[in-house]
Amino acid sequence: MIASCRKNNPFTFKEITYKDIIDFKNWWPSSYKKTASSIPKPGDTTQAFTVSKYSQFVYDSSSPGYVTTYEYIDGFISYTFKLLKQNKPSPPLPEIRAYQEPVPINHKKITDIKKVMKYINGETLEFYYHVTSWKQSYANGDPDD
Protein backbone atom coordinates (compact mmCIF):
# COMPACT_ATOMS: atom_id res chain seq x y z
CA MET A 1 0.00 0.00 0.00
CA ILE A 2 1.27 3.49 -0.79
CA ALA A 3 1.06 5.43 2.48
CA SER A 4 2.19 8.83 1.18
CA CYS A 5 3.66 10.50 -1.87
CA ARG A 6 5.75 13.69 -2.06
CA LYS A 7 7.79 15.33 -4.78
CA ASN A 8 11.18 15.14 -2.98
CA ASN A 9 10.66 11.75 -1.35
CA PRO A 10 8.24 10.21 -3.84
CA PHE A 11 6.67 7.21 -2.11
CA THR A 12 6.33 5.69 1.32
CA PHE A 13 5.27 2.05 1.22
CA LYS A 14 3.73 0.02 3.99
CA GLU A 15 3.62 -3.73 3.74
CA ILE A 16 0.14 -4.91 4.66
CA THR A 17 -0.22 -7.91 6.96
CA TYR A 18 -3.25 -9.72 8.35
CA LYS A 19 -3.06 -7.41 11.39
CA ASP A 20 -3.87 -4.41 9.17
CA ILE A 21 -7.14 -5.82 7.80
CA ILE A 22 -10.14 -4.33 9.62
CA ASP A 23 -13.44 -6.18 9.97
CA PHE A 24 -15.69 -4.08 7.74
CA LYS A 25 -17.89 -7.05 6.88
CA ASN A 26 -19.60 -7.07 10.29
CA TRP A 27 -19.34 -3.31 10.83
CA TRP A 28 -21.15 -1.64 7.93
CA PRO A 29 -24.66 -3.27 7.95
CA SER A 30 -25.82 -1.42 11.07
CA SER A 31 -25.23 2.03 9.53
CA TYR A 32 -25.13 1.65 5.74
CA LYS A 33 -27.68 0.46 3.18
CA LYS A 34 -27.09 -2.75 1.27
CA THR A 35 -28.69 -1.26 -1.85
CA ALA A 36 -29.29 2.36 -2.79
CA SER A 37 -30.88 4.34 -5.60
CA SER A 38 -29.68 7.71 -6.81
CA ILE A 39 -31.30 10.86 -5.50
CA PRO A 40 -33.84 11.82 -8.20
CA LYS A 41 -33.10 14.76 -10.49
CA PRO A 42 -35.81 16.50 -12.53
CA GLY A 43 -36.26 14.72 -15.87
CA ASP A 44 -33.84 11.92 -15.00
CA THR A 45 -34.42 8.31 -14.00
CA THR A 46 -32.97 6.94 -10.79
CA GLN A 47 -29.97 4.65 -10.97
CA ALA A 48 -29.03 1.69 -8.80
CA PHE A 49 -25.75 2.00 -6.92
CA THR A 50 -23.58 -0.54 -8.71
CA VAL A 51 -19.90 -0.09 -7.93
CA SER A 52 -18.71 -1.72 -11.16
CA LYS A 53 -20.72 0.75 -13.27
CA TYR A 54 -18.86 3.85 -12.10
CA SER A 55 -15.26 4.97 -12.59
CA GLN A 56 -15.15 7.95 -10.24
CA PHE A 57 -16.50 8.27 -6.69
CA VAL A 58 -16.51 11.63 -4.91
CA TYR A 59 -16.93 11.88 -1.14
CA ASP A 60 -17.34 15.18 0.67
CA SER A 61 -16.82 15.41 4.43
CA SER A 62 -19.51 18.10 4.61
CA SER A 63 -22.09 15.51 3.42
CA PRO A 64 -21.31 12.30 5.32
CA GLY A 65 -23.03 9.21 3.98
CA TYR A 66 -23.40 10.58 0.44
CA VAL A 67 -21.32 9.67 -2.60
CA THR A 68 -21.42 11.21 -6.08
CA THR A 69 -20.54 8.88 -8.93
CA TYR A 70 -19.45 9.32 -12.54
CA GLU A 71 -19.41 6.65 -15.22
CA TYR A 72 -16.27 8.32 -16.63
CA ILE A 73 -13.53 10.17 -14.78
CA ASP A 74 -14.39 13.88 -14.86
CA GLY A 75 -17.54 12.93 -16.76
CA PHE A 76 -20.46 15.23 -17.37
CA ILE A 77 -23.20 13.00 -15.94
CA SER A 78 -23.22 12.30 -12.21
CA TYR A 79 -25.49 10.53 -9.75
CA THR A 80 -25.61 11.08 -5.99
CA PHE A 81 -26.46 8.28 -3.60
CA LYS A 82 -27.25 8.32 0.10
CA LEU A 83 -25.58 5.23 1.51
CA LEU A 84 -26.03 5.99 5.22
CA LYS A 85 -29.26 4.66 6.75
CA GLN A 86 -31.92 7.17 7.83
CA ASN A 87 -31.31 9.03 11.09
CA LYS A 88 -27.92 7.43 11.63
CA PRO A 89 -24.82 9.45 12.42
CA SER A 90 -21.69 8.64 10.47
CA PRO A 91 -20.14 5.82 12.54
CA PRO A 92 -16.52 5.74 13.66
CA LEU A 93 -14.33 3.33 11.73
CA PRO A 94 -14.06 -0.14 13.21
CA GLU A 95 -11.01 -1.15 15.19
CA ILE A 96 -11.67 -4.89 15.31
CA ARG A 97 -9.29 -6.94 13.18
CA ALA A 98 -10.76 -9.21 10.55
CA TYR A 99 -8.14 -11.92 11.17
CA GLN A 100 -6.42 -12.97 14.38
CA GLU A 101 -3.74 -14.94 12.52
CA PRO A 102 -2.47 -15.21 8.94
CA VAL A 103 -5.04 -16.60 6.53
CA PRO A 104 -3.96 -19.93 5.03
CA ILE A 105 -3.43 -20.11 1.27
CA ASN A 106 -5.05 -22.89 -0.73
CA HIS A 107 -2.47 -25.62 -1.28
CA LYS A 108 -3.22 -25.59 -5.03
CA LYS A 109 -2.06 -21.97 -5.25
CA ILE A 110 1.17 -22.87 -3.45
CA THR A 111 1.69 -25.74 -5.92
CA ASP A 112 1.17 -23.34 -8.85
CA ILE A 113 3.64 -20.84 -7.38
CA LYS A 114 6.26 -23.58 -7.00
CA LYS A 115 5.82 -24.49 -10.68
CA VAL A 116 6.64 -20.97 -11.90
CA MET A 117 9.48 -20.30 -9.43
CA LYS A 118 12.02 -21.80 -11.86
CA TYR A 119 11.39 -18.79 -14.13
CA ILE A 120 11.94 -16.18 -11.38
CA ASN A 121 15.17 -14.80 -9.92
CA GLY A 122 16.51 -12.20 -7.46
CA GLU A 123 14.45 -10.56 -4.73
CA THR A 124 11.23 -11.76 -6.30
CA LEU A 125 12.36 -15.38 -5.93
CA GLU A 126 13.12 -14.76 -2.24
CA PHE A 127 9.60 -13.43 -1.81
CA TYR A 128 8.06 -16.52 -3.41
CA TYR A 129 10.19 -18.84 -1.26
CA HIS A 130 8.74 -16.99 1.72
CA VAL A 131 5.17 -17.32 0.38
CA THR A 132 5.53 -21.07 -0.15
CA SER A 133 6.37 -21.47 3.54
CA TRP A 134 3.02 -19.99 4.64
CA LYS A 135 0.27 -22.04 6.22
CA GLN A 136 -1.82 -23.90 3.63
CA SER A 137 -5.49 -24.83 3.53
CA TYR A 138 -7.02 -28.00 2.19
CA ALA A 139 -10.66 -27.23 1.36
CA ASN A 140 -13.21 -29.87 2.27
CA GLY A 141 -15.39 -31.06 -0.56
CA ASP A 142 -12.88 -30.00 -3.22
CA PRO A 143 -13.17 -32.55 -6.07
CA ASP A 144 -9.44 -32.27 -6.82
CA ASP A 145 -8.35 -33.18 -3.27
PDB file of C-alpha atoms in Angstrom:
ATOM      1  CA  MET A   1       0.000   0.000   0.000  1.00  0.00           C
ATOM      2  CA  ILE A   2       1.273   3.493  -0.794  1.00  0.00           C
ATOM      3  CA  ALA A   3       1.061   5.430   2.477  1.00  0.00           C
ATOM      4  CA  SER A   4       2.193   8.827   1.177  1.00  0.00           C
ATOM      5  CA  CYS A   5       3.662  10.503  -1.872  1.00  0.00           C
ATOM      6  CA  ARG A   6       5.747  13.685  -2.057  1.00  0.00           C
ATOM      7  CA  LYS A   7       7.789  15.329  -4.777  1.00  0.00           C
ATOM      8  CA  ASN A   8      11.181  15.142  -2.981  1.00  0.00           C
ATOM      9  CA  ASN A   9      10.655  11.749  -1.346  1.00  0.00           C
ATOM     10  CA  PRO A  10       8.237  10.209  -3.841  1.00  0.00           C
ATOM     11  CA  PHE A  11       6.671   7.208  -2.115  1.00  0.00           C
ATOM     12  CA  THR A  12       6.328   5.685   1.324  1.00  0.00           C
ATOM     13  CA  PHE A  13       5.272   2.054   1.216  1.00  0.00           C
ATOM     14  CA  LYS A  14       3.734   0.021   3.990  1.00  0.00           C
ATOM     15  CA  GLU A  15       3.620  -3.734   3.741  1.00  0.00           C
ATOM     16  CA  ILE A  16       0.138  -4.907   4.657  1.00  0.00           C
ATOM     17  CA  THR A  17      -0.222  -7.911   6.958  1.00  0.00           C
ATOM     18  CA  TYR A  18      -3.247  -9.717   8.349  1.00  0.00           C
ATOM     19  CA  LYS A  19      -3.062  -7.412  11.395  1.00  0.00           C
ATOM     20  CA  ASP A  20      -3.872  -4.407   9.165  1.00  0.00           C
ATOM     21  CA  ILE A  21      -7.142  -5.824   7.803  1.00  0.00           C
ATOM     22  CA  ILE A  22     -10.137  -4.331   9.621  1.00  0.00           C
ATOM     23  CA  ASP A  23     -13.441  -6.182   9.971  1.00  0.00           C
ATOM     24  CA  PHE A  24     -15.690  -4.078   7.739  1.00  0.00           C
ATOM     25  CA  LYS A  25     -17.894  -7.054   6.879  1.00  0.00           C
ATOM     26  CA  ASN A  26     -19.596  -7.070  10.287  1.00  0.00           C
ATOM     27  CA  TRP A  27     -19.338  -3.306  10.830  1.00  0.00           C
ATOM     28  CA  TRP A  28     -21.153  -1.636   7.934  1.00  0.00           C
ATOM     29  CA  PRO A  29     -24.660  -3.266   7.952  1.00  0.00           C
ATOM     30  CA  SER A  30     -25.817  -1.424  11.072  1.00  0.00           C
ATOM     31  CA  SER A  31     -25.229   2.025   9.529  1.00  0.00           C
ATOM     32  CA  TYR A  32     -25.129   1.647   5.744  1.00  0.00           C
ATOM     33  CA  LYS A  33     -27.684   0.464   3.182  1.00  0.00           C
ATOM     34  CA  LYS A  34     -27.089  -2.747   1.270  1.00  0.00           C
ATOM     35  CA  THR A  35     -28.686  -1.259  -1.851  1.00  0.00           C
ATOM     36  CA  ALA A  36     -29.286   2.361  -2.791  1.00  0.00           C
ATOM     37  CA  SER A  37     -30.879   4.344  -5.598  1.00  0.00           C
ATOM     38  CA  SER A  38     -29.678   7.711  -6.809  1.00  0.00           C
ATOM     39  CA  ILE A  39     -31.303  10.855  -5.502  1.00  0.00           C
ATOM     40  CA  PRO A  40     -33.841  11.815  -8.202  1.00  0.00           C
ATOM     41  CA  LYS A  41     -33.102  14.759 -10.491  1.00  0.00           C
ATOM     42  CA  PRO A  42     -35.814  16.496 -12.531  1.00  0.00           C
ATOM     43  CA  GLY A  43     -36.255  14.723 -15.874  1.00  0.00           C
ATOM     44  CA  ASP A  44     -33.843  11.916 -14.997  1.00  0.00           C
ATOM     45  CA  THR A  45     -34.419   8.306 -13.996  1.00  0.00           C
ATOM     46  CA  THR A  46     -32.973   6.942 -10.793  1.00  0.00           C
ATOM     47  CA  GLN A  47     -29.971   4.650 -10.973  1.00  0.00           C
ATOM     48  CA  ALA A  48     -29.032   1.691  -8.800  1.00  0.00           C
ATOM     49  CA  PHE A  49     -25.752   2.001  -6.917  1.00  0.00           C
ATOM     50  CA  THR A  50     -23.581  -0.535  -8.706  1.00  0.00           C
ATOM     51  CA  VAL A  51     -19.895  -0.093  -7.927  1.00  0.00           C
ATOM     52  CA  SER A  52     -18.707  -1.716 -11.159  1.00  0.00           C
ATOM     53  CA  LYS A  53     -20.723   0.749 -13.272  1.00  0.00           C
ATOM     54  CA  TYR A  54     -18.859   3.853 -12.096  1.00  0.00           C
ATOM     55  CA  SER A  55     -15.261   4.970 -12.592  1.00  0.00           C
ATOM     56  CA  GLN A  56     -15.150   7.950 -10.241  1.00  0.00           C
ATOM     57  CA  PHE A  57     -16.497   8.270  -6.694  1.00  0.00           C
ATOM     58  CA  VAL A  58     -16.510  11.626  -4.906  1.00  0.00           C
ATOM     59  CA  TYR A  59     -16.935  11.878  -1.144  1.00  0.00           C
ATOM     60  CA  ASP A  60     -17.344  15.176   0.666  1.00  0.00           C
ATOM     61  CA  SER A  61     -16.822  15.412   4.426  1.00  0.00           C
ATOM     62  CA  SER A  62     -19.513  18.102   4.606  1.00  0.00           C
ATOM     63  CA  SER A  63     -22.090  15.509   3.415  1.00  0.00           C
ATOM     64  CA  PRO A  64     -21.310  12.301   5.320  1.00  0.00           C
ATOM     65  CA  GLY A  65     -23.030   9.210   3.980  1.00  0.00           C
ATOM     66  CA  TYR A  66     -23.398  10.576   0.444  1.00  0.00           C
ATOM     67  CA  VAL A  67     -21.324   9.667  -2.599  1.00  0.00           C
ATOM     68  CA  THR A  68     -21.425  11.209  -6.077  1.00  0.00           C
ATOM     69  CA  THR A  69     -20.541   8.877  -8.935  1.00  0.00           C
ATOM     70  CA  TYR A  70     -19.452   9.324 -12.540  1.00  0.00           C
ATOM     71  CA  GLU A  71     -19.410   6.654 -15.224  1.00  0.00           C
ATOM     72  CA  TYR A  72     -16.273   8.317 -16.630  1.00  0.00           C
ATOM     73  CA  ILE A  73     -13.533  10.174 -14.782  1.00  0.00           C
ATOM     74  CA  ASP A  74     -14.388  13.883 -14.855  1.00  0.00           C
ATOM     75  CA  GLY A  75     -17.537  12.928 -16.756  1.00  0.00           C
ATOM     76  CA  PHE A  76     -20.458  15.232 -17.366  1.00  0.00           C
ATOM     77  CA  ILE A  77     -23.199  12.999 -15.945  1.00  0.00           C
ATOM     78  CA  SER A  78     -23.220  12.304 -12.213  1.00  0.00           C
ATOM     79  CA  TYR A  79     -25.485  10.527  -9.750  1.00  0.00           C
ATOM     80  CA  THR A  80     -25.606  11.081  -5.995  1.00  0.00           C
ATOM     81  CA  PHE A  81     -26.463   8.279  -3.597  1.00  0.00           C
ATOM     82  CA  LYS A  82     -27.251   8.322   0.098  1.00  0.00           C
ATOM     83  CA  LEU A  83     -25.575   5.233   1.508  1.00  0.00           C
ATOM     84  CA  LEU A  84     -26.027   5.990   5.215  1.00  0.00           C
ATOM     85  CA  LYS A  85     -29.257   4.661   6.746  1.00  0.00           C
ATOM     86  CA  GLN A  86     -31.918   7.171   7.827  1.00  0.00           C
ATOM     87  CA  ASN A  87     -31.315   9.028  11.085  1.00  0.00           C
ATOM     88  CA  LYS A  88     -27.924   7.432  11.629  1.00  0.00           C
ATOM     89  CA  PRO A  89     -24.821   9.450  12.416  1.00  0.00           C
ATOM     90  CA  SER A  90     -21.688   8.638  10.471  1.00  0.00           C
ATOM     91  CA  PRO A  91     -20.145   5.823  12.537  1.00  0.00           C
ATOM     92  CA  PRO A  92     -16.520   5.744  13.664  1.00  0.00           C
ATOM     93  CA  LEU A  93     -14.334   3.329  11.731  1.00  0.00           C
ATOM     94  CA  PRO A  94     -14.063  -0.143  13.210  1.00  0.00           C
ATOM     95  CA  GLU A  95     -11.015  -1.150  15.189  1.00  0.00           C
ATOM     96  CA  ILE A  96     -11.669  -4.890  15.312  1.00  0.00           C
ATOM     97  CA  ARG A  97      -9.292  -6.938  13.180  1.00  0.00           C
ATOM     98  CA  ALA A  98     -10.760  -9.213  10.552  1.00  0.00           C
ATOM     99  CA  TYR A  99      -8.141 -11.924  11.173  1.00  0.00           C
ATOM    100  CA  GLN A 100      -6.423 -12.971  14.382  1.00  0.00           C
ATOM    101  CA  GLU A 101      -3.735 -14.943  12.525  1.00  0.00           C
ATOM    102  CA  PRO A 102      -2.466 -15.207   8.942  1.00  0.00           C
ATOM    103  CA  VAL A 103      -5.042 -16.598   6.533  1.00  0.00           C
ATOM    104  CA  PRO A 104      -3.960 -19.934   5.030  1.00  0.00           C
ATOM    105  CA  ILE A 105      -3.431 -20.111   1.273  1.00  0.00           C
ATOM    106  CA  ASN A 106      -5.051 -22.886  -0.731  1.00  0.00           C
ATOM    107  CA  HIS A 107      -2.475 -25.623  -1.282  1.00  0.00           C
ATOM    108  CA  LYS A 108      -3.219 -25.592  -5.034  1.00  0.00           C
ATOM    109  CA  LYS A 109      -2.062 -21.969  -5.245  1.00  0.00           C
ATOM    110  CA  ILE A 110       1.170 -22.871  -3.453  1.00  0.00           C
ATOM    111  CA  THR A 111       1.686 -25.737  -5.920  1.00  0.00           C
ATOM    112  CA  ASP A 112       1.170 -23.339  -8.852  1.00  0.00           C
ATOM    113  CA  ILE A 113       3.639 -20.836  -7.376  1.00  0.00           C
ATOM    114  CA  LYS A 114       6.259 -23.577  -6.996  1.00  0.00           C
ATOM    115  CA  LYS A 115       5.816 -24.494 -10.678  1.00  0.00           C
ATOM    116  CA  VAL A 116       6.645 -20.968 -11.897  1.00  0.00           C
ATOM    117  CA  MET A 117       9.478 -20.302  -9.433  1.00  0.00           C
ATOM    118  CA  LYS A 118      12.021 -21.801 -11.858  1.00  0.00           C
ATOM    119  CA  TYR A 119      11.387 -18.788 -14.126  1.00  0.00           C
ATOM    120  CA  ILE A 120      11.943 -16.183 -11.379  1.00  0.00           C
ATOM    121  CA  ASN A 121      15.170 -14.796  -9.917  1.00  0.00           C
ATOM    122  CA  GLY A 122      16.506 -12.205  -7.465  1.00  0.00           C
ATOM    123  CA  GLU A 123      14.455 -10.564  -4.731  1.00  0.00           C
ATOM    124  CA  THR A 124      11.231 -11.761  -6.302  1.00  0.00           C
ATOM    125  CA  LEU A 125      12.356 -15.377  -5.932  1.00  0.00           C
ATOM    126  CA  GLU A 126      13.120 -14.760  -2.240  1.00  0.00           C
ATOM    127  CA  PHE A 127       9.596 -13.431  -1.808  1.00  0.00           C
ATOM    128  CA  TYR A 128       8.063 -16.515  -3.412  1.00  0.00           C
ATOM    129  CA  TYR A 129      10.185 -18.838  -1.257  1.00  0.00           C
ATOM    130  CA  HIS A 130       8.742 -16.986   1.723  1.00  0.00           C
ATOM    131  CA  VAL A 131       5.173 -17.316   0.380  1.00  0.00           C
ATOM    132  CA  THR A 132       5.531 -21.070  -0.151  1.00  0.00           C
ATOM    133  CA  SER A 133       6.375 -21.469   3.544  1.00  0.00           C
ATOM    134  CA  TRP A 134       3.024 -19.989   4.644  1.00  0.00           C
ATOM    135  CA  LYS A 135       0.266 -22.037   6.216  1.00  0.00           C
ATOM    136  CA  GLN A 136      -1.820 -23.904   3.629  1.00  0.00           C
ATOM    137  CA  SER A 137      -5.493 -24.829   3.526  1.00  0.00           C
ATOM    138  CA  TYR A 138      -7.017 -27.996   2.188  1.00  0.00           C
ATOM    139  CA  ALA A 139     -10.658 -27.227   1.364  1.00  0.00           C
ATOM    140  CA  ASN A 140     -13.212 -29.874   2.272  1.00  0.00           C
ATOM    141  CA  GLY A 141     -15.387 -31.062  -0.560  1.00  0.00           C
ATOM    142  CA  ASP A 142     -12.877 -29.997  -3.223  1.00  0.00           C
ATOM    143  CA  PRO A 143     -13.170 -32.552  -6.067  1.00  0.00           C
ATOM    144  CA  ASP A 144      -9.440 -32.272  -6.823  1.00  0.00           C
ATOM    145  CA  ASP A 145      -8.354 -33.179  -3.265  1.00  0.00           C
TER     146      ASP A 145
END
